[in-house]
């Protein structure tokens, strides 16, 4: 009890945070009491609101509604959230195939208050390996391998069973001033925006973005050490990490040298905005092209509009410059809104330069094609059992690309997914 009262009084005296809440009356209208309380809870990695914390050590707007269930257990504040999707996927003829599969993620976080800081634990697992080594059909998606020989094309690789196992320690110097370290095996280095399945603008959409390998593909890195400093709304952090993407054995632990690095500057100017710019050098990211290193730059902005239950929009740009071969860019704009307590809608537009759509023995191998993709969808929650929501959703995607690809992909493929979701 003593701990809790100390914790509460500390939260109450968090001057900067109180100002954030008091100074946002319009925000208060769209946020319930639990949301405001969540905004006053402190983060794992510093003296700022917990709602700012995204995947790994990334940030999102402070006004992002809290996902999942929280409890106080003795000296620990714990939180769980996650989802299981059962998906029917039809990517459209001629290159797209159909598949029924399940994708899932379960995350556990714990925070222990210390005299001048906090100790945190983050654990995340996924049932994705159950879908098989070649993942699920996703037109124009590339990256990683199912057999260690051929790259995956028009398929999204499954995530590893263990997606994050990390500890954090943060030390507070003065209100709003803190430093932190983060160590993960696996973990997420300071590169890119909040990963797609964690950002509010993207998490309603069950598909991985085509821009994944320009923006957030390092979110499962087998070995990460990050240190950073937070000065109110600004954070500067640096990571040393294992730059190799996970291999096709999705249940194993993969250790390699911390041969890659990343730097990220994040800025949350107000409760509604979150911006980041990051740069990384990935040593030998691809198992099938081990002699190629990649330099990656990313920039992103997320904004929570004070309408409906919530409405988040993210704009992101990524640039990859490999040590061999052509550089390429990816753009992403995605938006999701909860119109009511049970209905949310979402859309994602991407513009990417893909050069991995053909195998080495095919004539178009190595050529870069500009692919545009637009997806729109919705999720309707039809049942609620304590902290679990059951929803039914669908999305449809259309594409645009150079006519050179018509013999392979057809003139106008249309992809769709229907899914049932249980979300904690
Ligand atoms: Cu991923």
mmCIF file of C-alpha atoms and ligand atoms in Angstrom:
data_model
loop_
_atom_site.group_PDB
_atom_site.id
_atom_site.type_symbol
_atom_site.label_atom_id
_atom_site.label_comp_id
_atom_site.label_asym_id
_atom_site.label_seq_id
_atom_site.Cartn_x
_atom_site.Cartn_y
_atom_site.Cartn_z
ATOM 1 C CA UNK A 1 0.000 0.000 0.000
ATOM 2 C CA UNK A 2 2.814 2.310 0.948
ATOM 3 C CA UNK A 3 4.330 1.651 -2.460
ATOM 4 C CA UNK A 4 1.080 2.346 -4.244
ATOM 5 C CA UNK A 5 0.515 5.620 -2.433
ATOM 6 C CA UNK A 6 4.080 6.671 -3.188
ATOM 7 C CA UNK A 7 3.523 5.673 -6.782
ATOM 8 C CA UNK A 8 0.267 7.588 -7.014
ATOM 9 C CA UNK A 9 1.694 10.689 -5.373
ATOM 10 C CA UNK A 10 4.611 10.541 -7.739
ATOM 11 C CA UNK A 11 2.280 10.328 -10.674
ATOM 12 C CA UNK A 12 0.253 13.228 -9.291
ATOM 13 C CA UNK A 13 3.342 15.398 -8.930
ATOM 14 C CA UNK A 14 4.548 14.619 -12.428
ATOM 15 C CA UNK A 15 4.225 18.300 -13.319
ATOM 16 C CA UNK A 16 4.934 17.933 -16.999
ATOM 17 C CA UNK A 17 2.341 15.215 -17.345
ATOM 18 C CA UNK A 18 -0.282 17.115 -15.399
ATOM 19 C CA UNK A 19 0.238 20.040 -17.745
ATOM 20 C CA UNK A 20 -0.174 17.719 -20.726
ATOM 21 C CA UNK A 21 -3.555 16.544 -19.438
ATOM 22 C CA UNK A 22 -4.802 19.892 -18.174
ATOM 23 C CA UNK A 23 -3.702 21.638 -21.334
ATOM 24 C CA UNK A 24 -5.627 19.320 -23.598
ATOM 25 C CA UNK A 25 -9.332 19.923 -22.919
ATOM 26 C CA UNK A 26 -10.314 18.901 -26.454
ATOM 27 C CA UNK A 27 -8.431 15.686 -25.961
ATOM 28 C CA UNK A 28 -10.200 15.038 -22.682
ATOM 29 C CA UNK A 29 -13.519 15.057 -24.490
ATOM 30 C CA UNK A 30 -12.444 12.108 -26.578
ATOM 31 C CA UNK A 31 -10.644 10.259 -23.821
ATOM 32 C CA UNK A 32 -12.337 8.574 -20.875
ATOM 33 C CA UNK A 33 -11.149 8.710 -17.260
ATOM 34 C CA UNK A 34 -9.236 5.442 -17.675
ATOM 35 C CA UNK A 35 -7.457 6.924 -20.673
ATOM 36 C CA UNK A 36 -6.441 10.013 -18.714
ATOM 37 C CA UNK A 37 -5.275 7.822 -15.831
ATOM 38 C CA UNK A 38 -3.256 5.702 -18.265
ATOM 39 C CA UNK A 39 -1.658 8.854 -19.619
ATOM 40 C CA UNK A 40 -0.467 9.638 -16.111
ATOM 41 C CA UNK A 41 1.117 6.210 -15.639
ATOM 42 C CA UNK A 42 4.815 6.254 -16.231
ATOM 43 C CA UNK A 43 6.659 4.464 -18.976
ATOM 44 C CA UNK A 44 9.152 1.625 -18.636
ATOM 45 C CA UNK A 45 11.995 3.629 -20.068
ATOM 46 C CA UNK A 46 11.800 7.100 -18.585
ATOM 47 C CA UNK A 47 9.876 9.938 -17.001
ATOM 48 C CA UNK A 48 7.048 10.239 -19.540
ATOM 49 C CA UNK A 49 3.539 8.779 -19.884
ATOM 50 C CA UNK A 50 3.227 5.072 -20.520
ATOM 51 C CA UNK A 51 0.865 5.725 -23.430
ATOM 52 C CA UNK A 52 3.825 7.199 -25.344
ATOM 53 C CA UNK A 53 5.599 3.853 -25.360
ATOM 54 C CA UNK A 54 5.384 1.890 -28.642
ATOM 55 C CA UNK A 55 7.202 -1.260 -29.743
ATOM 56 C CA UNK A 56 10.763 -1.693 -28.465
ATOM 57 C CA UNK A 57 11.834 1.790 -27.352
ATOM 58 C CA UNK A 58 9.848 3.606 -30.069
ATOM 59 C CA UNK A 59 7.370 6.369 -29.327
ATOM 60 C CA UNK A 60 3.787 7.052 -30.351
ATOM 61 C CA UNK A 61 1.557 10.058 -29.561
ATOM 62 C CA UNK A 62 0.881 10.405 -25.804
ATOM 63 C CA UNK A 63 -2.870 10.496 -26.430
ATOM 64 C CA UNK A 64 -2.870 6.973 -27.930
ATOM 65 C CA UNK A 65 -5.451 4.902 -26.022
ATOM 66 C CA UNK A 66 -4.036 2.155 -23.828
ATOM 67 C CA UNK A 67 -4.393 -1.355 -25.207
ATOM 68 C CA UNK A 68 -4.806 -4.355 -22.959
ATOM 69 C CA UNK A 69 -5.294 -4.988 -19.275
ATOM 70 C CA UNK A 70 -3.253 -3.501 -16.416
ATOM 71 C CA UNK A 71 -2.870 -4.587 -12.813
ATOM 72 C CA UNK A 72 -0.839 -3.722 -9.750
ATOM 73 C CA UNK A 73 0.791 -6.862 -8.325
ATOM 74 C CA UNK A 74 2.757 -5.954 -5.208
ATOM 75 C CA UNK A 75 5.613 -3.707 -6.272
ATOM 76 C CA UNK A 76 4.944 -4.379 -9.926
ATOM 77 C CA UNK A 77 2.624 -2.818 -12.411
ATOM 78 C CA UNK A 78 1.886 -5.377 -15.109
ATOM 79 C CA UNK A 79 0.143 -5.169 -18.444
ATOM 80 C CA UNK A 80 -0.910 -7.699 -21.041
ATOM 81 C CA UNK A 81 -2.244 -7.238 -24.490
ATOM 82 C CA UNK A 82 -2.518 -9.259 -27.640
ATOM 83 C CA UNK A 83 -4.706 -10.729 -30.344
ATOM 84 C CA UNK A 84 -5.428 -13.889 -32.278
ATOM 85 C CA UNK A 85 -6.680 -13.581 -35.850
ATOM 86 C CA UNK A 86 -8.208 -16.441 -37.858
ATOM 87 C CA UNK A 87 -7.840 -15.284 -41.456
ATOM 88 C CA UNK A 88 -9.050 -16.388 -44.865
ATOM 89 C CA UNK A 89 -6.717 -14.855 -47.424
ATOM 90 C CA UNK A 90 -7.274 -14.652 -51.203
ATOM 91 C CA UNK A 91 -4.528 -12.629 -52.919
ATOM 92 C CA UNK A 92 -5.982 -12.768 -56.424
ATOM 93 C CA UNK A 93 -4.991 -14.618 -59.584
ATOM 94 C CA UNK A 94 -2.659 -15.307 -61.282
ATOM 95 C CA UNK A 95 0.231 -14.976 -58.820
ATOM 96 C CA UNK A 96 -1.689 -14.717 -55.591
ATOM 97 C CA UNK A 97 -2.888 -17.835 -53.841
ATOM 98 C CA UNK A 98 -5.404 -18.532 -51.092
ATOM 99 C CA UNK A 99 -4.833 -19.745 -47.549
ATOM 100 C CA UNK A 100 -6.545 -19.998 -44.172
ATOM 101 C CA UNK A 101 -4.250 -19.316 -41.268
ATOM 102 C CA UNK A 102 -3.905 -17.782 -37.869
ATOM 103 C CA UNK A 103 -1.702 -14.851 -36.850
ATOM 104 C CA UNK A 104 -1.254 -13.841 -33.238
ATOM 105 C CA UNK A 105 0.732 -11.864 -30.725
ATOM 106 C CA UNK A 106 0.710 -11.827 -26.962
ATOM 107 C CA UNK A 107 2.641 -9.227 -25.040
ATOM 108 C CA UNK A 108 3.442 -8.925 -21.371
ATOM 109 C CA UNK A 109 5.019 -5.899 -19.724
ATOM 110 C CA UNK A 110 6.003 -5.274 -16.134
ATOM 111 C CA UNK A 111 7.376 -2.203 -14.418
ATOM 112 C CA UNK A 112 8.903 -1.872 -10.992
ATOM 113 C CA UNK A 113 9.364 1.553 -9.512
ATOM 114 C CA UNK A 114 12.825 2.206 -8.030
ATOM 115 C CA UNK A 115 13.972 5.170 -5.945
ATOM 116 C CA UNK A 116 15.080 7.274 -8.925
ATOM 117 C CA UNK A 117 13.934 5.256 -11.862
ATOM 118 C CA UNK A 118 12.334 2.036 -12.941
ATOM 119 C CA UNK A 119 13.098 -1.492 -13.996
ATOM 120 C CA UNK A 120 11.056 -2.956 -16.824
ATOM 121 C CA UNK A 121 10.472 -6.297 -18.506
ATOM 122 C CA UNK A 122 8.958 -6.831 -21.955
ATOM 123 C CA UNK A 123 8.029 -10.233 -23.296
ATOM 124 C CA UNK A 124 6.262 -10.916 -26.566
ATOM 125 C CA UNK A 125 5.391 -14.208 -28.244
ATOM 126 C CA UNK A 126 3.633 -15.057 -31.490
ATOM 127 C CA UNK A 127 1.775 -18.116 -32.768
ATOM 128 C CA UNK A 128 2.772 -17.173 -36.350
ATOM 129 C CA UNK A 129 5.170 -20.140 -36.783
ATOM 130 C CA UNK A 130 2.070 -22.375 -36.814
ATOM 131 C CA UNK A 131 1.214 -20.997 -40.273
ATOM 132 C CA UNK A 132 4.264 -22.804 -41.702
ATOM 133 C CA UNK A 133 7.703 -21.677 -42.814
ATOM 134 C CA UNK A 134 6.481 -20.004 -45.997
ATOM 135 C CA UNK A 135 4.085 -17.721 -44.143
ATOM 136 C CA UNK A 136 0.955 -16.430 -45.845
ATOM 137 C CA UNK A 137 0.157 -15.203 -49.381
ATOM 138 C CA UNK A 138 0.681 -11.434 -49.770
ATOM 139 C CA UNK A 139 1.003 -10.093 -53.282
ATOM 140 C CA UNK A 140 4.301 -8.225 -53.942
ATOM 141 C CA UNK A 141 5.681 -8.994 -50.486
ATOM 142 C CA UNK A 142 9.286 -10.226 -50.304
ATOM 143 C CA UNK A 143 11.858 -10.821 -47.585
ATOM 144 C CA UNK A 144 13.392 -13.748 -45.694
ATOM 145 C CA UNK A 145 13.228 -17.386 -46.766
ATOM 146 C CA UNK A 146 11.312 -20.592 -46.030
ATOM 147 C CA UNK A 147 14.073 -23.084 -46.841
ATOM 148 C CA UNK A 148 17.409 -21.236 -46.705
ATOM 149 C CA UNK A 149 17.713 -21.488 -50.508
ATOM 150 C CA UNK A 150 14.956 -19.488 -52.224
ATOM 151 C CA UNK A 151 13.614 -16.086 -51.172
ATOM 152 C CA UNK A 152 9.938 -15.724 -50.298
ATOM 153 C CA UNK A 153 8.062 -13.889 -53.075
ATOM 154 C CA UNK A 154 4.405 -12.850 -52.865
ATOM 155 C CA UNK A 155 4.376 -14.199 -49.330
ATOM 156 C CA UNK A 156 4.831 -12.710 -45.873
ATOM 157 C CA UNK A 157 7.190 -14.678 -43.624
ATOM 158 C CA UNK A 158 5.864 -15.771 -40.220
ATOM 159 C CA UNK A 159 7.243 -14.064 -37.137
ATOM 160 C CA UNK A 160 9.393 -15.982 -34.674
ATOM 161 C CA UNK A 161 7.718 -17.589 -31.671
ATOM 162 C CA UNK A 162 9.750 -15.304 -29.413
ATOM 163 C CA UNK A 163 9.354 -11.753 -30.717
ATOM 164 C CA UNK A 164 10.780 -9.828 -27.781
ATOM 165 C CA UNK A 165 12.436 -10.683 -24.492
ATOM 166 C CA UNK A 166 13.886 -7.470 -23.130
ATOM 167 C CA UNK A 167 14.749 -5.670 -19.923
ATOM 168 C CA UNK A 168 14.957 -1.922 -19.421
ATOM 169 C CA UNK A 169 16.392 0.276 -16.735
ATOM 170 C CA UNK A 170 15.686 3.971 -16.594
ATOM 171 C CA UNK A 171 17.126 6.569 -14.288
ATOM 172 C CA UNK A 172 15.400 9.886 -13.594
ATOM 173 C CA UNK A 173 17.642 12.923 -13.054
ATOM 174 C CA UNK A 174 15.056 15.697 -12.816
ATOM 175 C CA UNK A 175 11.380 15.739 -13.777
ATOM 176 C CA UNK A 176 11.227 15.047 -17.500
ATOM 177 C CA UNK A 177 14.942 14.176 -17.673
ATOM 178 C CA UNK A 178 15.881 10.506 -17.795
ATOM 179 C CA UNK A 179 18.301 8.066 -19.328
ATOM 180 C CA UNK A 180 17.618 4.453 -20.151
ATOM 181 C CA UNK A 181 19.147 1.253 -21.359
ATOM 182 C CA UNK A 182 17.308 -1.532 -23.155
ATOM 183 C CA UNK A 183 18.656 -5.039 -23.805
ATOM 184 C CA UNK A 184 16.747 -7.589 -25.839
ATOM 185 C CA UNK A 185 17.185 -11.126 -27.118
ATOM 186 C CA UNK A 186 15.332 -10.679 -29.291
ATOM 187 C CA UNK A 187 14.506 -6.993 -29.260
ATOM 188 C CA UNK A 188 13.902 -3.956 -31.412
ATOM 189 C CA UNK A 189 16.706 -1.483 -32.168
ATOM 190 C CA UNK A 190 16.237 2.295 -32.452
ATOM 191 C CA UNK A 191 15.363 2.175 -36.134
ATOM 192 C CA UNK A 192 12.078 3.012 -37.822
ATOM 193 C CA UNK A 193 8.610 3.927 -36.575
ATOM 194 C CA UNK A 194 6.585 1.999 -34.032
ATOM 195 C CA UNK A 195 6.304 -1.480 -35.650
ATOM 196 C CA UNK A 196 3.188 -2.098 -37.737
ATOM 197 C CA UNK A 197 1.344 -4.493 -35.441
ATOM 198 C CA UNK A 198 1.812 -2.105 -32.515
ATOM 199 C CA UNK A 199 0.889 1.225 -34.008
ATOM 200 C CA UNK A 200 -2.747 2.150 -33.677
ATOM 201 C CA UNK A 201 -2.988 3.267 -37.315
ATOM 202 C CA UNK A 202 -1.807 -0.180 -38.465
ATOM 203 C CA UNK A 203 -2.889 -2.758 -35.922
ATOM 204 C CA UNK A 204 -6.466 -3.168 -37.187
ATOM 205 C CA UNK A 205 -5.103 -4.320 -40.545
ATOM 206 C CA UNK A 206 -4.059 -8.008 -40.391
ATOM 207 C CA UNK A 207 -1.659 -7.652 -43.351
ATOM 208 C CA UNK A 208 2.011 -6.806 -43.019
ATOM 209 C CA UNK A 209 2.881 -3.632 -44.986
ATOM 210 C CA UNK A 210 4.888 -3.998 -48.223
ATOM 211 C CA UNK A 211 7.134 -1.269 -46.791
ATOM 212 C CA UNK A 212 8.047 -3.509 -43.830
ATOM 213 C CA UNK A 213 11.604 -4.050 -45.124
ATOM 214 C CA UNK A 214 12.246 -0.300 -45.434
ATOM 215 C CA UNK A 215 10.743 0.756 -42.129
ATOM 216 C CA UNK A 216 10.302 -1.682 -39.266
ATOM 217 C CA UNK A 217 11.658 -5.094 -40.341
ATOM 218 C CA UNK A 218 14.332 -4.957 -37.637
ATOM 219 C CA UNK A 219 11.614 -5.236 -34.960
ATOM 220 C CA UNK A 220 12.789 -8.796 -34.247
ATOM 221 C CA UNK A 221 16.581 -8.593 -33.993
ATOM 222 C CA UNK A 222 18.417 -11.376 -32.241
ATOM 223 C CA UNK A 223 20.554 -9.240 -29.953
ATOM 224 C CA UNK A 224 19.947 -5.540 -29.225
ATOM 225 C CA UNK A 225 21.530 -3.042 -26.836
ATOM 226 C CA UNK A 226 20.083 0.472 -26.806
ATOM 227 C CA UNK A 227 20.913 3.501 -24.675
ATOM 228 C CA UNK A 228 19.089 6.784 -24.809
ATOM 229 C CA UNK A 229 18.337 10.084 -23.141
ATOM 230 C CA UNK A 230 14.912 11.661 -22.782
ATOM 231 C CA UNK A 231 14.475 15.398 -22.272
ATOM 232 C CA UNK A 232 10.695 15.949 -21.954
ATOM 233 C CA UNK A 233 9.344 15.478 -25.498
ATOM 234 C CA UNK A 234 12.687 14.688 -27.113
ATOM 235 C CA UNK A 235 14.605 11.433 -27.125
ATOM 236 C CA UNK A 236 17.955 10.556 -28.633
ATOM 237 C CA UNK A 237 18.982 6.910 -28.639
ATOM 238 C CA UNK A 238 21.557 4.607 -30.196
ATOM 239 C CA UNK A 239 21.592 0.844 -30.665
ATOM 240 C CA UNK A 240 24.130 -1.844 -31.378
ATOM 241 C CA UNK A 241 22.395 -4.935 -32.716
ATOM 242 C CA UNK A 242 22.581 -8.125 -34.709
ATOM 243 C CA UNK A 243 21.544 -6.994 -38.186
ATOM 244 C CA UNK A 244 20.765 -10.428 -39.602
ATOM 245 C CA UNK A 245 17.070 -11.112 -40.156
ATOM 246 C CA UNK A 246 15.674 -14.197 -38.415
ATOM 247 C CA UNK A 247 16.205 -17.462 -40.304
ATOM 248 C CA UNK A 248 13.473 -19.946 -41.273
ATOM 249 C CA UNK A 249 13.681 -21.807 -37.953
ATOM 250 C CA UNK A 250 11.024 -19.851 -36.119
ATOM 251 C CA UNK A 251 11.328 -21.543 -32.744
ATOM 252 C CA UNK A 252 15.078 -21.135 -32.159
ATOM 253 C CA UNK A 253 17.285 -18.545 -30.484
ATOM 254 C CA UNK A 254 19.768 -16.978 -32.899
ATOM 255 C CA UNK A 255 22.859 -15.299 -31.547
ATOM 256 C CA UNK A 256 25.384 -13.370 -33.618
ATOM 257 C CA UNK A 257 27.697 -10.432 -33.048
ATOM 258 C CA UNK A 258 26.164 -6.966 -32.530
ATOM 259 C CA UNK A 259 27.541 -5.933 -35.912
ATOM 260 C CA UNK A 260 24.977 -3.262 -36.833
ATOM 261 C CA UNK A 261 24.047 0.107 -35.418
ATOM 262 C CA UNK A 262 21.158 2.552 -35.433
ATOM 263 C CA UNK A 263 20.479 6.096 -34.240
ATOM 264 C CA UNK A 264 17.050 7.609 -33.711
ATOM 265 C CA UNK A 265 15.749 11.038 -32.760
ATOM 266 C CA UNK A 266 12.132 11.115 -31.573
ATOM 267 C CA UNK A 267 10.006 14.149 -30.815
ATOM 268 C CA UNK A 268 6.535 14.360 -29.268
ATOM 269 C CA UNK A 269 5.762 18.103 -29.437
ATOM 270 C CA UNK A 270 2.265 17.655 -27.967
ATOM 271 C CA UNK A 271 -0.001 14.823 -26.853
ATOM 272 C CA UNK A 272 -1.280 14.298 -30.389
ATOM 273 C CA UNK A 273 1.944 14.131 -32.378
ATOM 274 C CA UNK A 274 4.921 11.813 -32.572
ATOM 275 C CA UNK A 275 7.795 12.221 -35.027
ATOM 276 C CA UNK A 276 10.974 10.258 -35.545
ATOM 277 C CA UNK A 277 13.950 10.172 -37.840
ATOM 278 C CA UNK A 278 16.390 7.271 -37.757
ATOM 279 C CA UNK A 279 19.367 5.878 -39.540
ATOM 280 C CA UNK A 280 20.910 2.431 -39.390
ATOM 281 C CA UNK A 281 23.598 0.312 -40.913
ATOM 282 C CA UNK A 282 22.571 -3.324 -41.175
ATOM 283 C CA UNK A 283 25.441 -5.754 -41.573
ATOM 284 C CA UNK A 284 24.502 -8.705 -43.773
ATOM 285 C CA UNK A 285 20.752 -8.561 -43.082
ATOM 286 C CA UNK A 286 19.828 -11.251 -45.582
ATOM 287 C CA UNK A 287 20.815 -14.836 -45.127
ATOM 288 C CA UNK A 288 20.601 -15.404 -48.929
ATOM 289 C CA UNK A 289 22.785 -12.353 -49.752
ATOM 290 C CA UNK A 290 25.215 -12.416 -46.829
ATOM 291 C CA UNK A 291 27.806 -10.194 -48.559
ATOM 292 C CA UNK A 292 25.394 -7.272 -48.906
ATOM 293 C CA UNK A 293 25.094 -4.609 -46.183
ATOM 294 C CA UNK A 294 22.293 -2.058 -46.128
ATOM 295 C CA UNK A 295 22.143 1.551 -45.009
ATOM 296 C CA UNK A 296 18.612 2.510 -44.026
ATOM 297 C CA UNK A 297 17.077 5.891 -43.325
ATOM 298 C CA UNK A 298 13.524 6.341 -42.070
ATOM 299 C CA UNK A 299 11.289 9.236 -41.082
ATOM 300 C CA UNK A 300 7.736 9.100 -39.792
ATOM 301 C CA UNK A 301 4.958 11.162 -38.248
ATOM 302 C CA UNK A 302 1.946 9.864 -36.333
ATOM 303 C CA UNK A 303 -1.021 12.035 -35.417
ATOM 304 C CA UNK A 304 -4.055 11.366 -33.227
ATOM 305 C CA UNK A 305 -7.011 13.464 -34.354
ATOM 306 C CA UNK A 306 -9.430 14.376 -31.530
ATOM 307 C CA UNK A 307 -12.489 12.923 -33.246
ATOM 308 C CA UNK A 308 -14.432 9.666 -32.885
ATOM 309 C CA UNK A 309 -13.200 7.246 -30.182
ATOM 310 C CA UNK A 310 -9.721 7.556 -31.639
ATOM 311 C CA UNK A 311 -8.238 8.250 -35.028
ATOM 312 C CA UNK A 312 -4.548 7.766 -35.762
ATOM 313 C CA UNK A 313 -2.731 8.470 -39.009
ATOM 314 C CA UNK A 314 0.883 7.629 -39.820
ATOM 315 C CA UNK A 315 3.014 8.858 -42.687
ATOM 316 C CA UNK A 316 6.359 7.086 -43.094
ATOM 317 C CA UNK A 317 9.245 7.055 -45.518
ATOM 318 C CA UNK A 318 12.089 4.554 -45.747
ATOM 319 C CA UNK A 319 15.184 4.444 -47.913
ATOM 320 C CA UNK A 320 17.448 1.398 -48.333
ATOM 321 C CA UNK A 321 20.902 1.718 -49.852
ATOM 322 C CA UNK A 322 22.492 -1.713 -50.276
ATOM 323 C CA UNK A 323 26.261 -2.072 -50.691
ATOM 324 C CA UNK A 324 25.503 -3.799 -54.013
ATOM 325 C CA UNK A 325 22.593 -3.080 -56.308
ATOM 326 C CA UNK A 326 20.172 -0.181 -56.598
ATOM 327 C CA UNK A 327 18.797 1.957 -53.775
ATOM 328 C CA UNK A 328 15.058 1.967 -53.241
ATOM 329 C CA UNK A 329 12.370 3.905 -51.363
ATOM 330 C CA UNK A 330 9.079 3.149 -49.714
ATOM 331 C CA UNK A 331 6.246 5.458 -48.690
ATOM 332 C CA UNK A 332 3.407 4.557 -46.396
ATOM 333 C CA UNK A 333 0.279 6.437 -45.353
ATOM 334 C CA UNK A 334 -2.091 4.599 -43.084
ATOM 335 C CA UNK A 335 -5.023 5.634 -40.989
ATOM 336 C CA UNK A 336 -7.414 3.885 -38.648
ATOM 337 C CA UNK A 337 -10.341 5.205 -36.639
ATOM 338 C CA UNK A 338 -12.746 3.762 -34.094
ATOM 339 C CA UNK A 339 -16.071 5.264 -35.124
ATOM 340 C CA UNK A 340 -17.919 3.671 -32.213
ATOM 341 C CA UNK A 341 -16.974 1.329 -29.353
ATOM 342 C CA UNK A 342 -17.392 -1.621 -31.698
ATOM 343 C CA UNK A 343 -16.674 -0.397 -35.236
ATOM 344 C CA UNK A 344 -13.308 0.644 -36.609
ATOM 345 C CA UNK A 345 -12.252 1.359 -40.167
ATOM 346 C CA UNK A 346 -8.774 1.461 -41.643
ATOM 347 C CA UNK A 347 -6.885 2.217 -44.848
ATOM 348 C CA UNK A 348 -3.279 1.896 -45.975
ATOM 349 C CA UNK A 349 -1.581 3.249 -49.086
ATOM 350 C CA UNK A 350 1.956 2.224 -50.028
ATOM 351 C CA UNK A 351 4.356 3.158 -52.782
ATOM 352 C CA UNK A 352 7.439 0.909 -52.878
ATOM 353 C CA UNK A 353 10.300 0.104 -55.256
ATOM 354 C CA UNK A 354 10.533 -3.707 -55.387
ATOM 355 C CA UNK A 355 13.491 -5.490 -56.990
ATOM 356 C CA UNK A 356 13.005 -8.955 -55.529
ATOM 357 C CA UNK A 357 9.917 -10.107 -57.430
ATOM 358 C CA UNK A 358 11.767 -12.580 -59.672
ATOM 359 C CA UNK A 359 14.188 -15.457 -59.084
ATOM 360 C CA UNK A 360 17.719 -15.366 -60.586
ATOM 361 C CA UNK A 361 16.731 -17.616 -63.519
ATOM 362 C CA UNK A 362 13.830 -15.350 -64.565
ATOM 363 C CA UNK A 363 14.260 -12.590 -67.206
ATOM 364 C CA UNK A 364 12.992 -9.728 -65.007
ATOM 365 C CA UNK A 365 15.258 -10.693 -62.105
ATOM 366 C CA UNK A 366 16.869 -7.731 -60.336
ATOM 367 C CA UNK A 367 14.735 -5.042 -61.987
ATOM 368 C CA UNK A 368 13.067 -2.508 -59.738
ATOM 369 C CA UNK A 369 9.322 -1.993 -60.174
ATOM 370 C CA UNK A 370 7.245 0.703 -58.544
ATOM 371 C CA UNK A 371 4.292 -0.930 -56.849
ATOM 372 C CA UNK A 372 1.369 1.007 -55.412
ATOM 373 C CA UNK A 373 -1.101 -0.679 -53.123
ATOM 374 C CA UNK A 374 -4.265 0.609 -51.478
ATOM 375 C CA UNK A 375 -6.132 -1.405 -48.841
ATOM 376 C CA UNK A 376 -9.343 -0.502 -47.043
ATOM 377 C CA UNK A 377 -11.138 -2.504 -44.379
ATOM 378 C CA UNK A 378 -13.077 -2.581 -41.156
ATOM 379 C CA UNK A 379 -13.413 -4.542 -37.927
ATOM 380 C CA UNK A 380 -16.721 -4.902 -36.120
ATOM 381 C CA UNK A 381 -16.595 -6.175 -32.529
ATOM 382 C CA UNK A 382 -19.684 -8.303 -32.030
ATOM 383 C CA UNK A 383 -19.020 -9.695 -28.565
ATOM 384 C CA UNK A 384 -17.176 -8.769 -25.386
ATOM 385 C CA UNK A 385 -16.231 -11.172 -22.597
ATOM 386 C CA UNK A 386 -14.514 -9.385 -19.663
ATOM 387 C CA UNK A 387 -11.369 -7.952 -21.256
ATOM 388 C CA UNK A 388 -11.579 -9.875 -24.552
ATOM 389 C CA UNK A 389 -13.286 -8.451 -27.641
ATOM 390 C CA UNK A 390 -14.399 -10.652 -30.523
ATOM 391 C CA UNK A 391 -14.523 -8.987 -33.906
ATOM 392 C CA UNK A 392 -15.270 -9.747 -37.519
ATOM 393 C CA UNK A 393 -13.331 -7.884 -40.180
ATOM 394 C CA UNK A 394 -12.549 -7.684 -43.865
ATOM 395 C CA UNK A 395 -10.217 -5.817 -46.151
ATOM 396 C CA UNK A 396 -9.745 -5.472 -49.877
ATOM 397 C CA UNK A 397 -6.619 -4.346 -51.752
ATOM 398 C CA UNK A 398 -6.009 -2.982 -55.242
ATOM 399 C CA UNK A 399 -2.666 -2.382 -56.983
ATOM 400 C CA UNK A 400 -1.005 -0.312 -59.625
ATOM 401 C CA UNK A 401 2.305 -1.234 -61.346
ATOM 402 C CA UNK A 402 4.114 -1.012 -64.703
ATOM 403 C CA UNK A 403 2.500 -2.931 -67.588
ATOM 404 C CA UNK A 404 5.709 -5.024 -67.867
ATOM 405 C CA UNK A 405 4.340 -6.964 -64.912
ATOM 406 C CA UNK A 406 0.956 -7.712 -66.508
ATOM 407 C CA UNK A 407 1.983 -11.127 -67.923
ATOM 408 C CA UNK A 408 3.039 -12.143 -64.390
ATOM 409 C CA UNK A 409 0.495 -10.436 -62.149
ATOM 410 C CA UNK A 410 -2.408 -9.895 -64.542
ATOM 411 C CA UNK A 411 -3.870 -6.483 -65.306
ATOM 412 C CA UNK A 412 -5.864 -5.849 -62.127
ATOM 413 C CA UNK A 413 -5.493 -8.342 -59.313
ATOM 414 C CA UNK A 414 -7.718 -7.772 -56.289
ATOM 415 C CA UNK A 415 -6.839 -9.264 -52.929
ATOM 416 C CA UNK A 416 -9.045 -9.685 -49.923
ATOM 417 C CA UNK A 417 -9.013 -11.073 -46.433
ATOM 418 C CA UNK A 418 -11.840 -11.861 -44.038
ATOM 419 C CA UNK A 419 -10.987 -12.503 -40.434
ATOM 420 C CA UNK A 420 -12.258 -13.187 -36.952
ATOM 421 C CA UNK A 421 -10.269 -11.533 -34.205
ATOM 422 C CA UNK A 422 -10.018 -11.997 -30.476
ATOM 423 C CA UNK A 423 -8.286 -9.004 -28.890
ATOM 424 C CA UNK A 424 -7.222 -8.541 -25.302
HETATM 425 CU CU1 LIG B 1 7.963 -8.361 -39.056
#
